Tab-separated table of C-alpha atoms in Angstrom:
chain	number	residue	atom	x	y	z
A	1	MET	CA	36.184	-11.132	25.624
A	2	ARG	CA	35.160	-14.717	26.345
A	3	ASN	CA	36.038	-15.722	22.794
A	4	ARG	CA	39.525	-14.233	23.199
A	5	ILE	CA	40.084	-16.147	26.432
A	6	ALA	CA	39.036	-19.382	24.741
A	7	VAL	CA	41.422	-18.769	21.835
A	8	LEU	CA	44.307	-18.035	24.194
A	9	ALA	CA	43.559	-21.179	26.174
A	10	LEU	CA	43.366	-23.298	23.039
A	11	ALA	CA	46.461	-21.868	21.391
A	12	PRO	CA	49.074	-24.108	23.097
A	13	SER	CA	47.170	-27.298	22.432
A	14	LEU	CA	46.467	-26.338	18.839
A	15	LEU	CA	50.151	-25.730	18.289
A	16	ALA	CA	50.986	-29.001	19.954
A	17	PHE	CA	48.521	-30.993	17.869
A	18	SER	CA	49.537	-29.272	14.653
A	19	ASN	CA	53.253	-30.009	15.207
A	20	PRO	CA	54.074	-33.689	14.488
A	21	TYR	CA	57.234	-33.387	16.582
A	22	SER	CA	55.510	-31.872	19.609
A	23	ARG	CA	55.606	-35.162	21.510
A	24	HIS	CA	59.365	-35.354	21.129
A	25	LEU	CA	60.063	-31.821	22.304
A	26	ASP	CA	62.186	-31.394	25.395
A	27	PRO	CA	60.393	-30.611	27.599
A	28	PRO	CA	57.076	-31.990	26.182
A	29	THR	CA	53.840	-30.001	26.342
A	30	PRO	CA	52.454	-30.300	29.891
A	31	ALA	CA	49.275	-32.342	30.278
A	32	TRP	CA	47.530	-29.483	32.077
A	33	VAL	CA	47.593	-27.473	28.828
A	34	TYR	CA	45.416	-30.080	27.125
A	35	VAL	CA	43.098	-30.302	30.126
A	36	ALA	CA	42.726	-26.512	30.337
A	37	SER	CA	42.078	-26.272	26.611
A	38	ALA	CA	39.422	-28.972	26.716
A	39	GLY	CA	37.811	-27.260	29.696
A	40	SER	CA	37.719	-23.949	27.834
A	41	VAL	CA	36.020	-25.614	24.883
A	42	LEU	CA	33.394	-27.147	27.173
A	43	VAL	CA	32.750	-23.837	28.960
A	44	MET	CA	32.421	-21.823	25.751
A	45	GLY	CA	30.228	-24.506	24.229
A	46	SER	CA	27.957	-24.466	27.262
A	47	ILE	CA	27.684	-20.665	27.178
A	48	TRP	CA	26.804	-20.733	23.473
A	49	PHE	CA	24.209	-23.467	24.031
A	50	VAL	CA	22.519	-21.603	26.898
A	51	LYS	CA	22.406	-18.351	24.905
A	52	THR	CA	20.935	-20.155	21.900
A	53	ILE	CA	18.208	-21.734	24.032
A	54	LYS	CA	17.379	-18.383	25.639
A	55	LYS	CA	17.126	-16.661	22.251
A	56	SER	CA	14.886	-19.428	20.943
A	57	LYS	CA	12.575	-19.166	23.946
A	58	ALA	CA	12.499	-15.363	23.707
A	59	ALA	CA	11.563	-15.517	20.012
A	60	ASP	CA	8.592	-17.745	20.831
A	61	GLY	CA	7.679	-15.975	24.065
A	62	PRO	CA	4.504	-13.951	24.630
A	63	GLN	CA	6.254	-10.590	24.331
A	64	ALA	CA	7.852	-11.416	20.974
A	65	LEU	CA	4.613	-12.896	19.618
A	66	LYS	CA	2.672	-9.823	20.673
A	67	GLN	CA	5.179	-7.469	19.058
A	68	ARG	CA	4.977	-9.339	15.742
A	69	ILE	CA	1.211	-9.127	15.399
A	70	ALA	CA	0.585	-5.807	17.192
A	71	PRO	CA	0.988	-3.669	14.022
A	72	ALA	CA	-1.443	-5.884	12.094
A	73	VAL	CA	-4.065	-5.626	14.825
A	74	ALA	CA	-3.572	-1.864	15.099
A	75	TYR	CA	-3.960	-1.163	11.371
A	76	PHE	CA	-6.055	-4.041	10.019
A	77	GLY	CA	-8.020	-5.296	13.019
A	78	ASN	CA	-11.539	-4.265	13.950
A	79	SER	CA	-12.535	-2.867	17.339
A	80	ALA	CA	-13.493	-6.290	18.725
A	81	GLU	CA	-10.166	-7.815	17.680
A	82	ARG	CA	-8.199	-4.938	19.169
A	83	LYS	CA	-10.077	-5.292	22.457
A	84	THR	CA	-9.474	-9.052	22.580
A	85	PHE	CA	-5.810	-8.635	21.693
A	86	LYS	CA	-5.202	-6.303	24.645
A	87	GLN	CA	-6.543	-8.935	27.040
A	88	ILE	CA	-4.337	-11.791	25.797
A	89	HIS	CA	-0.984	-12.470	27.470
A	90	ALA	CA	-0.301	-16.221	27.237
A	91	ALA	CA	1.775	-17.507	24.316
A	92	GLU	CA	-0.698	-20.240	23.329
A	93	GLU	CA	-3.616	-17.802	23.278
A	94	LEU	CA	-1.604	-15.342	21.189
A	95	GLN	CA	-0.730	-18.053	18.673
A	96	ARG	CA	-4.379	-19.083	18.437
A	97	PHE	CA	-5.468	-15.459	18.059
A	98	ALA	CA	-2.891	-14.842	15.306
A	99	ALA	CA	-3.952	-17.983	13.421
A	100	GLU	CA	-7.616	-16.945	13.480
A	101	PHE	CA	-6.769	-13.328	12.653
A	102	TRP	CA	-4.875	-14.228	9.475
A	103	SER	CA	-7.250	-17.023	8.514
A	104	LYS	CA	-10.043	-14.439	8.197
A	105	ARG	CA	-7.856	-12.378	5.861
A	106	ASP	CA	-6.522	-15.161	3.651
A	107	PRO	CA	-7.378	-14.066	0.086
A	108	ASP	CA	-7.159	-17.617	-1.279
A	109	ALA	CA	-7.743	-20.516	1.098
A	110	THR	CA	-6.888	-23.034	-1.655
A	111	THR	CA	-3.200	-22.071	-1.633
A	112	PRO	CA	-0.793	-23.482	0.974
A	113	GLY	CA	0.318	-20.042	2.169
A	114	ASN	CA	-1.443	-16.883	3.254
A	115	GLU	CA	-0.634	-14.117	0.793
A	116	ALA	CA	-1.976	-11.365	3.052
A	117	LYS	CA	0.186	-12.475	5.979
A	118	ASP	CA	3.267	-12.848	3.768
A	119	ALA	CA	2.805	-9.351	2.328
A	120	TYR	CA	2.310	-7.922	5.821
A	121	GLU	CA	5.510	-9.495	7.141
A	122	GLN	CA	7.519	-8.154	4.195
A	123	ARG	CA	6.082	-4.666	4.651
A	124	LEU	CA	6.646	-4.758	8.407
A	125	LYS	CA	10.286	-5.742	7.949
A	126	HIS	CA	10.838	-2.946	5.418
A	127	ALA	CA	9.080	-0.356	7.590
A	128	ASN	CA	11.094	-1.211	10.693
A	129	GLU	CA	14.359	-1.173	8.760
A	130	ASN	CA	13.760	2.098	6.896
A	131	PHE	CA	11.320	4.350	8.754
A	132	ARG	CA	12.421	4.256	12.374
A	133	GLU	CA	12.389	7.698	14.014
A	134	GLY	CA	14.181	8.009	17.330
A	135	ARG	CA	12.688	5.489	19.732
A	136	ARG	CA	9.618	4.905	17.578
A	137	ALA	CA	9.640	1.664	15.631
A	138	GLY	CA	9.300	2.053	11.880
A	139	TRP	CA	5.745	0.714	11.779
A	140	GLU	CA	4.623	3.349	14.311
A	141	THR	CA	5.711	6.310	12.173
A	142	ALA	CA	3.613	8.089	9.554
A	143	ARG	CA	5.460	6.581	6.603
A	144	GLY	CA	5.597	3.153	8.233
A	145	ARG	CA	1.831	3.145	8.733
A	146	VAL	CA	1.161	4.060	5.104
A	147	HIS	CA	3.669	1.468	3.907
A	148	LEU	CA	1.909	-1.247	5.912
A	149	LEU	CA	-1.553	-0.236	4.733
A	150	HIS	CA	-0.838	0.516	1.071
A	151	GLY	CA	2.442	-1.193	0.323
A	152	PRO	CA	5.493	0.385	-1.313
A	153	PRO	CA	4.699	3.435	-3.467
A	154	ASP	CA	5.259	3.338	-7.214
A	155	GLU	CA	7.149	6.622	-7.085
A	156	ILE	CA	8.828	8.710	-4.390
A	157	LEU	CA	9.704	12.364	-4.882
A	158	ARG	CA	11.749	14.322	-2.335
A	159	GLU	CA	11.995	18.099	-2.227
A	160	HIS	CA	14.202	19.983	0.243
A	161	TRP	CA	13.915	23.485	1.682
A	162	ILE	CA	10.410	24.020	0.400
A	163	ASP	CA	8.795	27.424	0.849
A	164	LEU	CA	5.092	26.649	1.202
A	165	PRO	CA	2.520	29.327	2.016
A	166	LEU	CA	1.685	27.781	5.379
A	167	PRO	CA	1.466	30.328	8.204
A	168	GLY	CA	3.503	29.462	11.259
A	169	VAL	CA	5.168	26.418	9.690
A	170	SER	CA	8.739	26.100	8.449
A	171	ILE	CA	8.996	22.947	6.351
A	172	LYS	CA	12.506	21.637	5.757
A	173	SER	CA	11.587	18.944	3.255
A	174	LEU	CA	8.657	17.206	1.612
A	175	GLU	CA	8.360	13.580	0.577
A	176	PHE	CA	5.679	12.598	-1.946
A	177	TRP	CA	4.477	9.019	-2.305
A	178	PHE	CA	2.559	8.257	-5.501
A	179	TYR	CA	0.585	5.098	-6.221
A	180	TYR	CA	-0.331	4.543	-9.853
A	181	ARG	CA	-3.972	3.755	-9.193
A	182	PRO	CA	-7.050	5.989	-9.123
A	183	ALA	CA	-7.794	7.795	-5.892
A	184	SER	CA	-10.808	6.498	-3.977
A	185	ALA	CA	-12.673	9.801	-4.287
A	186	GLY	CA	-12.307	13.203	-5.862
A	187	GLU	CA	-9.634	15.332	-4.234
A	188	PRO	CA	-10.573	18.554	-2.479
A	189	PRO	CA	-8.738	21.625	-3.796
A	190	ASN	CA	-5.243	21.594	-2.318
A	191	LEU	CA	-1.674	22.720	-2.914
A	192	PHE	CA	-0.677	19.357	-4.402
A	193	ALA	CA	-3.727	18.621	-6.577
A	194	ARG	CA	-1.850	18.947	-9.878
A	195	MET	CA	0.821	16.441	-8.930
A	196	ASN	CA	-0.235	13.103	-10.454
A	197	ALA	CA	-3.814	14.335	-10.407
A	198	GLY	CA	-6.445	11.698	-9.775
A	199	MET	CA	-3.992	9.161	-8.371
A	200	VAL	CA	-3.419	8.035	-4.801
A	201	LYS	CA	-0.856	10.251	-3.107
A	202	PHE	CA	0.571	10.894	0.332
A	203	VAL	CA	2.659	13.895	1.355
A	204	PHE	CA	4.992	13.826	4.354
A	205	ALA	CA	6.749	16.853	5.812
A	206	ASP	CA	9.809	17.307	7.995
A	207	VAL	CA	8.629	20.340	9.929
A	208	GLU	CA	11.294	20.464	12.624
A	209	GLY	CA	14.237	19.688	10.364
A	210	VAL	CA	15.370	16.655	12.371
A	211	GLY	CA	14.071	13.911	10.082
A	212	LEU	CA	10.745	13.311	11.833
A	213	GLN	CA	8.186	13.008	9.053
A	214	ARG	CA	4.516	13.712	9.668
A	215	GLN	CA	1.682	13.235	7.209
A	216	LEU	CA	0.706	16.545	5.683
A	217	TYR	CA	-1.802	15.409	3.071
A	218	SER	CA	-3.400	12.404	1.380
A	219	SER	CA	-5.789	12.047	-1.519
A	220	GLU	CA	-7.610	9.241	0.315
A	221	PRO	CA	-10.791	9.905	2.324
A	222	GLY	CA	-10.450	9.437	6.056
A	223	GLU	CA	-6.709	10.098	5.955
A	224	GLN	CA	-5.063	12.966	7.794
A	225	LYS	CA	-4.964	16.274	5.926
A	226	ASP	CA	-3.448	19.443	7.332
A	227	SER	CA	-6.139	22.108	6.905
A	228	ARG	CA	-3.528	24.645	5.783
A	229	VAL	CA	-2.863	22.806	2.508
A	230	LEU	CA	-6.562	22.782	1.555
A	231	LEU	CA	-7.607	25.647	-0.681
A	232	GLY	CA	-10.884	27.511	-0.367
A	233	ALA	CA	-12.028	25.651	2.743
A	234	THR	CA	-13.527	27.346	5.757
A	235	PRO	CA	-11.965	26.501	9.157
A	236	ALA	CA	-14.930	24.252	10.005
A	237	GLU	CA	-14.624	22.342	6.710
A	238	SER	CA	-10.884	21.987	7.185
A	239	GLU	CA	-11.371	20.472	10.620
A	240	ARG	CA	-13.831	17.916	9.240
A	241	ARG	CA	-11.317	16.899	6.564
A	242	LYS	CA	-8.490	16.217	9.004
């Protein structure tokens, strides 16, 4: 709206300046038109300048800094780092914390950049742009977490309207992520064992049919596994494998 007002205010003067005969028109363009146009330019310029300064300050403010590093601390930080991070609120302290955090994880200190930090920022951007679910940021979702921790999968397979023998569960779709590298440990017997056997895999399921994916299975130890996809396991064993 403000831009339209500025254009309307500038229009007479622009026409006057663009017409070489404007000074000889009868009657000539009133002086107040030029004054009003110049005033509009100054007002719009001031508004733009103030907004730019505010955006710049917000980008470097404590809240923005905390949001940028929060996923890294949540998924890559140790318990001491997570505890310290929760207690920091000042921008300078957050910047110092972030510098130390990534310095510890720099795979090659002889290079000018930090490859681990660069990879994290690329993954975070991709996760937030592609895996957002409702009000949850992409990095907070099941697929976003795996993407941050393991990077982009080598292969993605999507299956819709799957009829799995899982009591009490109606799965609308499955999404398989395959990484072409050996799994960290032998897989327990499960419904997906034959799919790219021996390789790292993650299985996500849309149980409610509204696009909210939850992790159903992973070949990696310590990762969430729904006990109902494990074959030949007693209830107690299934609980331990979750």
